[in-house]
PDB file of C-alpha atoms in Angstrom:
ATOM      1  CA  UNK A  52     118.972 103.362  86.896  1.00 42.00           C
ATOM      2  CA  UNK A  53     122.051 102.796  84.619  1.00 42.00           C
ATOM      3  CA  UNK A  54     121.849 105.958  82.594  1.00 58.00           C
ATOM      4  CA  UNK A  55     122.612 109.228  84.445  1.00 86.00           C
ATOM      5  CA  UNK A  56     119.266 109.978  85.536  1.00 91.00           C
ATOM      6  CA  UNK A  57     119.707 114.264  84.826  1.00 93.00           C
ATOM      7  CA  UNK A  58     120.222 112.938  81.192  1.00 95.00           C
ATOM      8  CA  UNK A  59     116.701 110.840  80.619  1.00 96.00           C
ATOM      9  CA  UNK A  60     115.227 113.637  82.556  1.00 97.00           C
ATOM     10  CA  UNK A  61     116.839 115.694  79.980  1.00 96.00           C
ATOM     11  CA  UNK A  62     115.192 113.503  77.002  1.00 96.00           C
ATOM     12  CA  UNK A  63     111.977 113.250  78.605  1.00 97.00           C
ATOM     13  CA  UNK A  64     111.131 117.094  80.203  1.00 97.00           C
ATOM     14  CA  UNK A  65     110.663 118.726  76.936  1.00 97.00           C
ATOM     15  CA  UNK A  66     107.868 116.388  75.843  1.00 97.00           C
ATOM     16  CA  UNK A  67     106.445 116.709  78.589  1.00 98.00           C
ATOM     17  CA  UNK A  68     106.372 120.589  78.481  1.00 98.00           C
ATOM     18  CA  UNK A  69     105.085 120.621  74.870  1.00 98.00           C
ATOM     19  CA  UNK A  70     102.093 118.820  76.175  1.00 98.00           C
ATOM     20  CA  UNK A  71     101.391 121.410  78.925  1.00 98.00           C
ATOM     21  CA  UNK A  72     102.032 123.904  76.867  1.00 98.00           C
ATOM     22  CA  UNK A  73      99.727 123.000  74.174  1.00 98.00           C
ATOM     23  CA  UNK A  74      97.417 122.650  77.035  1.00 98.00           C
ATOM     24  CA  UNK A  75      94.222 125.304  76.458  1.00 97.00           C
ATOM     25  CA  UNK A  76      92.500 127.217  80.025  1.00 96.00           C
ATOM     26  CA  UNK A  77      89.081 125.647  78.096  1.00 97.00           C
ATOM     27  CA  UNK A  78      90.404 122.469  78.436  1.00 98.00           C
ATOM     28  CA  UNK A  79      91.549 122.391  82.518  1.00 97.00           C
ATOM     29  CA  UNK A  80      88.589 120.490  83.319  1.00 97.00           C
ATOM     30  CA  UNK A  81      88.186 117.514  81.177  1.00 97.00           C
ATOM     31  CA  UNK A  82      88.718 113.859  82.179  1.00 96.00           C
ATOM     32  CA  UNK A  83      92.108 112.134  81.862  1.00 96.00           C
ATOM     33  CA  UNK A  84      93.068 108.525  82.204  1.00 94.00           C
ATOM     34  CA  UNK A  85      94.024 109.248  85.908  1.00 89.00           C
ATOM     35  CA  UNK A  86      90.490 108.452  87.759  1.00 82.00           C
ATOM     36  CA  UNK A  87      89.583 111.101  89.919  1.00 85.00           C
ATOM     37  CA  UNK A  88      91.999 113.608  88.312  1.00 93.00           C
ATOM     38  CA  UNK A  89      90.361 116.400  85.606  1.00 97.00           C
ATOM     39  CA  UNK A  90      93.100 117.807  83.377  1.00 97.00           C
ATOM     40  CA  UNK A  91      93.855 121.139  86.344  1.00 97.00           C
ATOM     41  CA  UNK A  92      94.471 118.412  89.043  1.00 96.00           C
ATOM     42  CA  UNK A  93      96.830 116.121  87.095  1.00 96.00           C
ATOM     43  CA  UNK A  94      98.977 119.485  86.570  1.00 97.00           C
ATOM     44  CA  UNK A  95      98.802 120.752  89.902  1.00 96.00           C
ATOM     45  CA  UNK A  96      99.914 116.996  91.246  1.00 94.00           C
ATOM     46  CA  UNK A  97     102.730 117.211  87.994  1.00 96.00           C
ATOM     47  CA  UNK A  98     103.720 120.574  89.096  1.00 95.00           C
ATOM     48  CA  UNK A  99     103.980 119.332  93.085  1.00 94.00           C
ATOM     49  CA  UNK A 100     106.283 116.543  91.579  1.00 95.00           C
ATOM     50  CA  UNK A 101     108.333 118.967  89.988  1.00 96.00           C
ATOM     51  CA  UNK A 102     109.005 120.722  92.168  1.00 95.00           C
ATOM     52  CA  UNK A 103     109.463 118.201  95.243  1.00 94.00           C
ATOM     53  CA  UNK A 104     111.788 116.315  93.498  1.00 95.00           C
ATOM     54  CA  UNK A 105     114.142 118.579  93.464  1.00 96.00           C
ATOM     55  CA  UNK A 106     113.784 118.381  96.934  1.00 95.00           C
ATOM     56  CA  UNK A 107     114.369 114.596  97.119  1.00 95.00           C
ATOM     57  CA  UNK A 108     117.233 115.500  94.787  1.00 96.00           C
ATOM     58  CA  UNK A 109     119.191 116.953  97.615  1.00 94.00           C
ATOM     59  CA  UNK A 110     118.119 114.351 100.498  1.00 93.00           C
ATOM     60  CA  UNK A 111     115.975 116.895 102.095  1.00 91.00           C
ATOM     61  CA  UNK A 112     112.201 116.284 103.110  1.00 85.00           C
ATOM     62  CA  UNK A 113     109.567 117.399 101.450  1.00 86.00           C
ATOM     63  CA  UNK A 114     106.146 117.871 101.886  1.00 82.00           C
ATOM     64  CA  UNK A 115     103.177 116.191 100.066  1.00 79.00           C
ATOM     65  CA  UNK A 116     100.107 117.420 101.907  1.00 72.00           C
ATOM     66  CA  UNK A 117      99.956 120.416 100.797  1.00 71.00           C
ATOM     67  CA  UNK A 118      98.006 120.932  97.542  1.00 77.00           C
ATOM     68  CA  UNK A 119      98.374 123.976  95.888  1.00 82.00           C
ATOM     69  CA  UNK A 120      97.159 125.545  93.163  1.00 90.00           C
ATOM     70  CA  UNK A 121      99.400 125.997  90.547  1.00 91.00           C
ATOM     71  CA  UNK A 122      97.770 127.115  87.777  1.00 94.00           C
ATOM     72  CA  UNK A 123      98.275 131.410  88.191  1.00 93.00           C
ATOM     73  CA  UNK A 124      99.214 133.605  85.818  1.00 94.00           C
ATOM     74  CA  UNK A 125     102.236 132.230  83.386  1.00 96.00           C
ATOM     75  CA  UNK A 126     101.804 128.520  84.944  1.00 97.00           C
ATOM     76  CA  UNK A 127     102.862 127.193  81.323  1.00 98.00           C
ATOM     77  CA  UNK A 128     106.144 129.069  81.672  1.00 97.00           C
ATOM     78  CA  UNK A 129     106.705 128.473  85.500  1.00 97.00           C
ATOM     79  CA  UNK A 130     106.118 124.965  84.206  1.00 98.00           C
ATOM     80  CA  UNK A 131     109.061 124.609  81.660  1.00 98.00           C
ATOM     81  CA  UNK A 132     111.486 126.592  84.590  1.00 98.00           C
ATOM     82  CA  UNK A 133     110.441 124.546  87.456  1.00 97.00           C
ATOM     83  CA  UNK A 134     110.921 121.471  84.787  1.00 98.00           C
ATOM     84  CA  UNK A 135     114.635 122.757  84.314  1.00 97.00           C
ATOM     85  CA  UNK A 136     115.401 123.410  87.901  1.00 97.00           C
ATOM     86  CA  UNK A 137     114.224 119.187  88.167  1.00 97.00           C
ATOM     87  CA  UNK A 138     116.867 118.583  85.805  1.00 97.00           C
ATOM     88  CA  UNK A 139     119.578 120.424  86.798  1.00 96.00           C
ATOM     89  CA  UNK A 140     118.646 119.090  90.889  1.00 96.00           C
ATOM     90  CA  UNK A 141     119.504 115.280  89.541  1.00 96.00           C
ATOM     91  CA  UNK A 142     122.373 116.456  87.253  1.00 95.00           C
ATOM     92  CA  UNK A 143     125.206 115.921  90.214  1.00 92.00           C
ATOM     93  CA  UNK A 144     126.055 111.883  89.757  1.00 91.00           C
ATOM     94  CA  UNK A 145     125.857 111.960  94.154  1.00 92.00           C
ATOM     95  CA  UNK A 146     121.997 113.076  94.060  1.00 94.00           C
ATOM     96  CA  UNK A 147     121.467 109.052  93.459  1.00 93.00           C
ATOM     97  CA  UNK A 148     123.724 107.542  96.217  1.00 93.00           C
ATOM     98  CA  UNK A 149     122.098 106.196  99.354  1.00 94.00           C
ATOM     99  CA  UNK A 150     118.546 106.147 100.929  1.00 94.00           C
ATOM    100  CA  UNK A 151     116.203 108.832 100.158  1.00 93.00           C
ATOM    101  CA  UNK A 152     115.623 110.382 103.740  1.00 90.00           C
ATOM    102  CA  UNK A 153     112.125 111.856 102.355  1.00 82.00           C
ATOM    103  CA  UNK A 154     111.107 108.417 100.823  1.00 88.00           C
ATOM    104  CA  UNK A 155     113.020 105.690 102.509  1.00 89.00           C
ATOM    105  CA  UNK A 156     114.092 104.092  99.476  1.00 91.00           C
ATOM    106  CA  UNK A 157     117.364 104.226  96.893  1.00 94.00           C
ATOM    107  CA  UNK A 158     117.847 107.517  95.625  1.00 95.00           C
ATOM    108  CA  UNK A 159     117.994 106.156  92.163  1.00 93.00           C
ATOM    109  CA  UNK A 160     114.707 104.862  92.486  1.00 94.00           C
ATOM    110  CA  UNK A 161     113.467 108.025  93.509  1.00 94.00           C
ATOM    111  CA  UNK A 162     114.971 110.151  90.818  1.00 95.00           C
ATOM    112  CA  UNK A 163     113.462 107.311  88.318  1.00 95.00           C
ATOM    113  CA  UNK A 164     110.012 107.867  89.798  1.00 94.00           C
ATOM    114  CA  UNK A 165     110.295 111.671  88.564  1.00 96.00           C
ATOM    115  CA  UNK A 166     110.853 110.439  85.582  1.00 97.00           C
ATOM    116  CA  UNK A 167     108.146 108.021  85.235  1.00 96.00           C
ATOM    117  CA  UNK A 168     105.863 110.826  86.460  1.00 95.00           C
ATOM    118  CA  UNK A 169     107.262 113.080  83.734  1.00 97.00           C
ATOM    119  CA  UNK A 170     106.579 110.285  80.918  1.00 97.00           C
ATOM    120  CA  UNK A 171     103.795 108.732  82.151  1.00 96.00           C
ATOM    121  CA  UNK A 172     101.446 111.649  83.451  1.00 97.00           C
ATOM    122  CA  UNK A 173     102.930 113.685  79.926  1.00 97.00           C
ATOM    123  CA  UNK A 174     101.244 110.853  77.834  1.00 97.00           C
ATOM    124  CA  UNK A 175      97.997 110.898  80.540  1.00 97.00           C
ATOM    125  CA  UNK A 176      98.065 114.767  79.717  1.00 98.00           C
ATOM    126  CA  UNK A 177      97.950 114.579  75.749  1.00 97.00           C
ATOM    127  CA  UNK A 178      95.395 111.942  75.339  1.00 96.00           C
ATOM    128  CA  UNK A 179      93.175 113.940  77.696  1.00 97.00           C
ATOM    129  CA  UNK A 180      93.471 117.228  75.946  1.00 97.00           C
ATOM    130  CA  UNK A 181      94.029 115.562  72.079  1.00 96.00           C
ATOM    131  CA  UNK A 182      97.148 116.051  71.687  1.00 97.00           C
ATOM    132  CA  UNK A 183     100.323 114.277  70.110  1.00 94.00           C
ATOM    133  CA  UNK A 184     103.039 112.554  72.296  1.00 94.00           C
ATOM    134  CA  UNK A 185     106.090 110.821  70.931  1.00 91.00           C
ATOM    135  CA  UNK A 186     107.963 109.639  74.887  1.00 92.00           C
ATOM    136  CA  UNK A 187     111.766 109.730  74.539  1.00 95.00           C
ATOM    137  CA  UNK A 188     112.553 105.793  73.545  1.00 94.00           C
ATOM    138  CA  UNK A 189     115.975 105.869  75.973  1.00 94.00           C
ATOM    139  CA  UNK A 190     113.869 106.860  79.133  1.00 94.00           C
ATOM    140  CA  UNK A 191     110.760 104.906  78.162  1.00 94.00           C
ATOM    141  CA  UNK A 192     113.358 101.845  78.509  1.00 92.00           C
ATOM    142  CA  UNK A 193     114.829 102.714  81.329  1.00 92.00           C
ATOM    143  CA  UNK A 194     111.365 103.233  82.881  1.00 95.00           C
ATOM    144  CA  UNK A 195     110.295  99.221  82.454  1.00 91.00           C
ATOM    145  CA  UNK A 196     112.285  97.860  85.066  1.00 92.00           C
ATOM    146  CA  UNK A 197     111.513 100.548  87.409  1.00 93.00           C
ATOM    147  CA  UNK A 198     107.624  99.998  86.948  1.00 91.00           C
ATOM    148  CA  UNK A 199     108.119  96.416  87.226  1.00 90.00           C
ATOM    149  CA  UNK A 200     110.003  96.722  90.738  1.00 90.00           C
ATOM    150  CA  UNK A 201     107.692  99.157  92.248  1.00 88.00           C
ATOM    151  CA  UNK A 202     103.956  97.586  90.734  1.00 82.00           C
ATOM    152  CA  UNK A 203     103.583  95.677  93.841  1.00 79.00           C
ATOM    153  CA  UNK A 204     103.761  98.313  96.540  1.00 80.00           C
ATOM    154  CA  UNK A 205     101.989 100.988  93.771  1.00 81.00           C
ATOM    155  CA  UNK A 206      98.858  98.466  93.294  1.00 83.00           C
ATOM    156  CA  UNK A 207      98.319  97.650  97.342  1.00 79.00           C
ATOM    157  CA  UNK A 208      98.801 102.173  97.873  1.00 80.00           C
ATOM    158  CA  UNK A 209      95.813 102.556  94.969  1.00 75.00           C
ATOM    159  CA  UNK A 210      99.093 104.310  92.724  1.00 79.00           C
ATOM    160  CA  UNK A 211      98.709 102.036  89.677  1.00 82.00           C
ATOM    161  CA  UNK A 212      95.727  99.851  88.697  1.00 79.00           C
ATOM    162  CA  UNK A 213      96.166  96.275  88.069  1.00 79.00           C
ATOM    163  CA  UNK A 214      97.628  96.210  85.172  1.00 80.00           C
ATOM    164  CA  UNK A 215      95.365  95.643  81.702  1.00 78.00           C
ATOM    165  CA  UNK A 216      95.793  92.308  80.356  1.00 73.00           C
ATOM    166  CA  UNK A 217      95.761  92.533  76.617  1.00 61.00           C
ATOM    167  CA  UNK A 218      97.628  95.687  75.256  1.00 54.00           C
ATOM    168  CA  UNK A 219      96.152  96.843  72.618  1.00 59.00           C
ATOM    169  CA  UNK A 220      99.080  97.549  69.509  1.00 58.00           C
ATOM    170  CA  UNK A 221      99.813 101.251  68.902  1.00 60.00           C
ATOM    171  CA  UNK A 222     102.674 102.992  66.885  1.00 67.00           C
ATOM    172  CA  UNK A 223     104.607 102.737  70.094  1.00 70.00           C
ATOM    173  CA  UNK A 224     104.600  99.344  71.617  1.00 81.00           C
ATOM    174  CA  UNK A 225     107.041 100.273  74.472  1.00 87.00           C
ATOM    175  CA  UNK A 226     104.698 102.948  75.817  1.00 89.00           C
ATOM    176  CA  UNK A 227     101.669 100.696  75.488  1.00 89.00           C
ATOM    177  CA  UNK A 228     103.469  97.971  77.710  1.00 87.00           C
ATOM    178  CA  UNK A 229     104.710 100.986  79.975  1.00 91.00           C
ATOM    179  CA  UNK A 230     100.970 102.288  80.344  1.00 91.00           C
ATOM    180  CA  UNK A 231      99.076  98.578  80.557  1.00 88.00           C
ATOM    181  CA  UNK A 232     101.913  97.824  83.506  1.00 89.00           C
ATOM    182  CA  UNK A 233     100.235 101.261  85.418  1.00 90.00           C
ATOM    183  CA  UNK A 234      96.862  99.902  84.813  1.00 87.00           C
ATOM    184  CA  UNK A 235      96.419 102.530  81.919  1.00 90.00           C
ATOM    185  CA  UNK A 236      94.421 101.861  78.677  1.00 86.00           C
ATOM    186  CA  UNK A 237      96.792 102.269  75.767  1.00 87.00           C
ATOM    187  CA  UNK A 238      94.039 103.423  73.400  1.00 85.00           C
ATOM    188  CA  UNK A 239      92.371 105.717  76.082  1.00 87.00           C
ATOM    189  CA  UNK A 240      89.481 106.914  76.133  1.00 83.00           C
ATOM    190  CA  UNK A 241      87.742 103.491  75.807  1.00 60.00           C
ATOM    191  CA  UNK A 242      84.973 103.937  73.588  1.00 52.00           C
ATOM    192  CA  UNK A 243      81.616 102.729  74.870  1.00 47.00           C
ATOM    193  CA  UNK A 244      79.511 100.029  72.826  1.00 44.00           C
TER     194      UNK A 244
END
């Protein structure tokens, strides 16, 4: 990525935490754009990212099978630390040289993968529970490139859908290319005729 990577985590986190904060217990199980994901598993998966990156921060292994429940008492808060602790794991300029030993691929890619998880799954979180989300323009950029490098492998592993073919225009035609190239629906949910 060429912009420090701790810095468009920086832009991006807070939106993200707005979102799951404004998040109501009432509203843990409705859909989101994610198939197969209600609103409590897309934070518990959000959460394990969270927190694993940091992980992948420091070139140590982490562990993805595990699926734990997140969503205790003061999840919302733990949210927003666990968020800053991301941050601050991907602030040191050395967390992005080499080859992830956890992922097997370039470190920046990795740390650009928590932030397309931060973006992405923040904008996934907001249409599913009706709320606002303005992504921060700098990382939604940055985020483009990444998507289109990684598409391939994500389509084949059932990550992203194919992507949609006519994006439909929205007050932020960035984030509606970003979303049709993860083989989201821009103007989600789709109504039905």
């Amino acid at each position: 990525m060429t912009t420090q990577t701790s810095d468009l985590l920086a832009a991006a986190a807070p939106r993200t935490v707005d979102v799951v904060r404004g998040i109501t217990d009432d509203q843990l199980d409705l859909p989101t754009p994610c198939r197969d994901y209600l609103v409590r598993d897309l934070l518990n998966h959000l959460f394990e990212v969270v927190v694993n990156f940091q992980g992948l921060a420091a070139k140590h292994s982490v562990e993805w099978a595990e699926k734990p429940d997140h969503l205790g008492d003061g999840w919302r808060d733990r949210f927003e630390v666990e968020t800053d602790r991301l941050v601050a794991a991907w602030s040191d300029p050395s967390t992005l040289e080499g080859v992830s030993p956890g992922m097997g691929m370039p470190q920046a890619v990795v740390g650009g993968m928590a932030l397309l998880d931060l973006t992405v799954h923040g904008w996934d979180l907001a249409v599913a529970t009706g709320q606002s989300y303005q992504p921060a323009p700098e990382a939604v950029a940055e985020l483009h490139g990444l998507v289109e490098q990684l598409a391939p492998t994500a389509r084949k592993m059932g990550v992203f859908a194919d992507p949609v073919p006519h994006p439909t225009p929205t007050d932020h035609p960035d984030l509606a290319h970003l979303l049709t190239q993860t083989g989201r629906t821009p103007t989600w949910p789709t109504p039905t005729p």
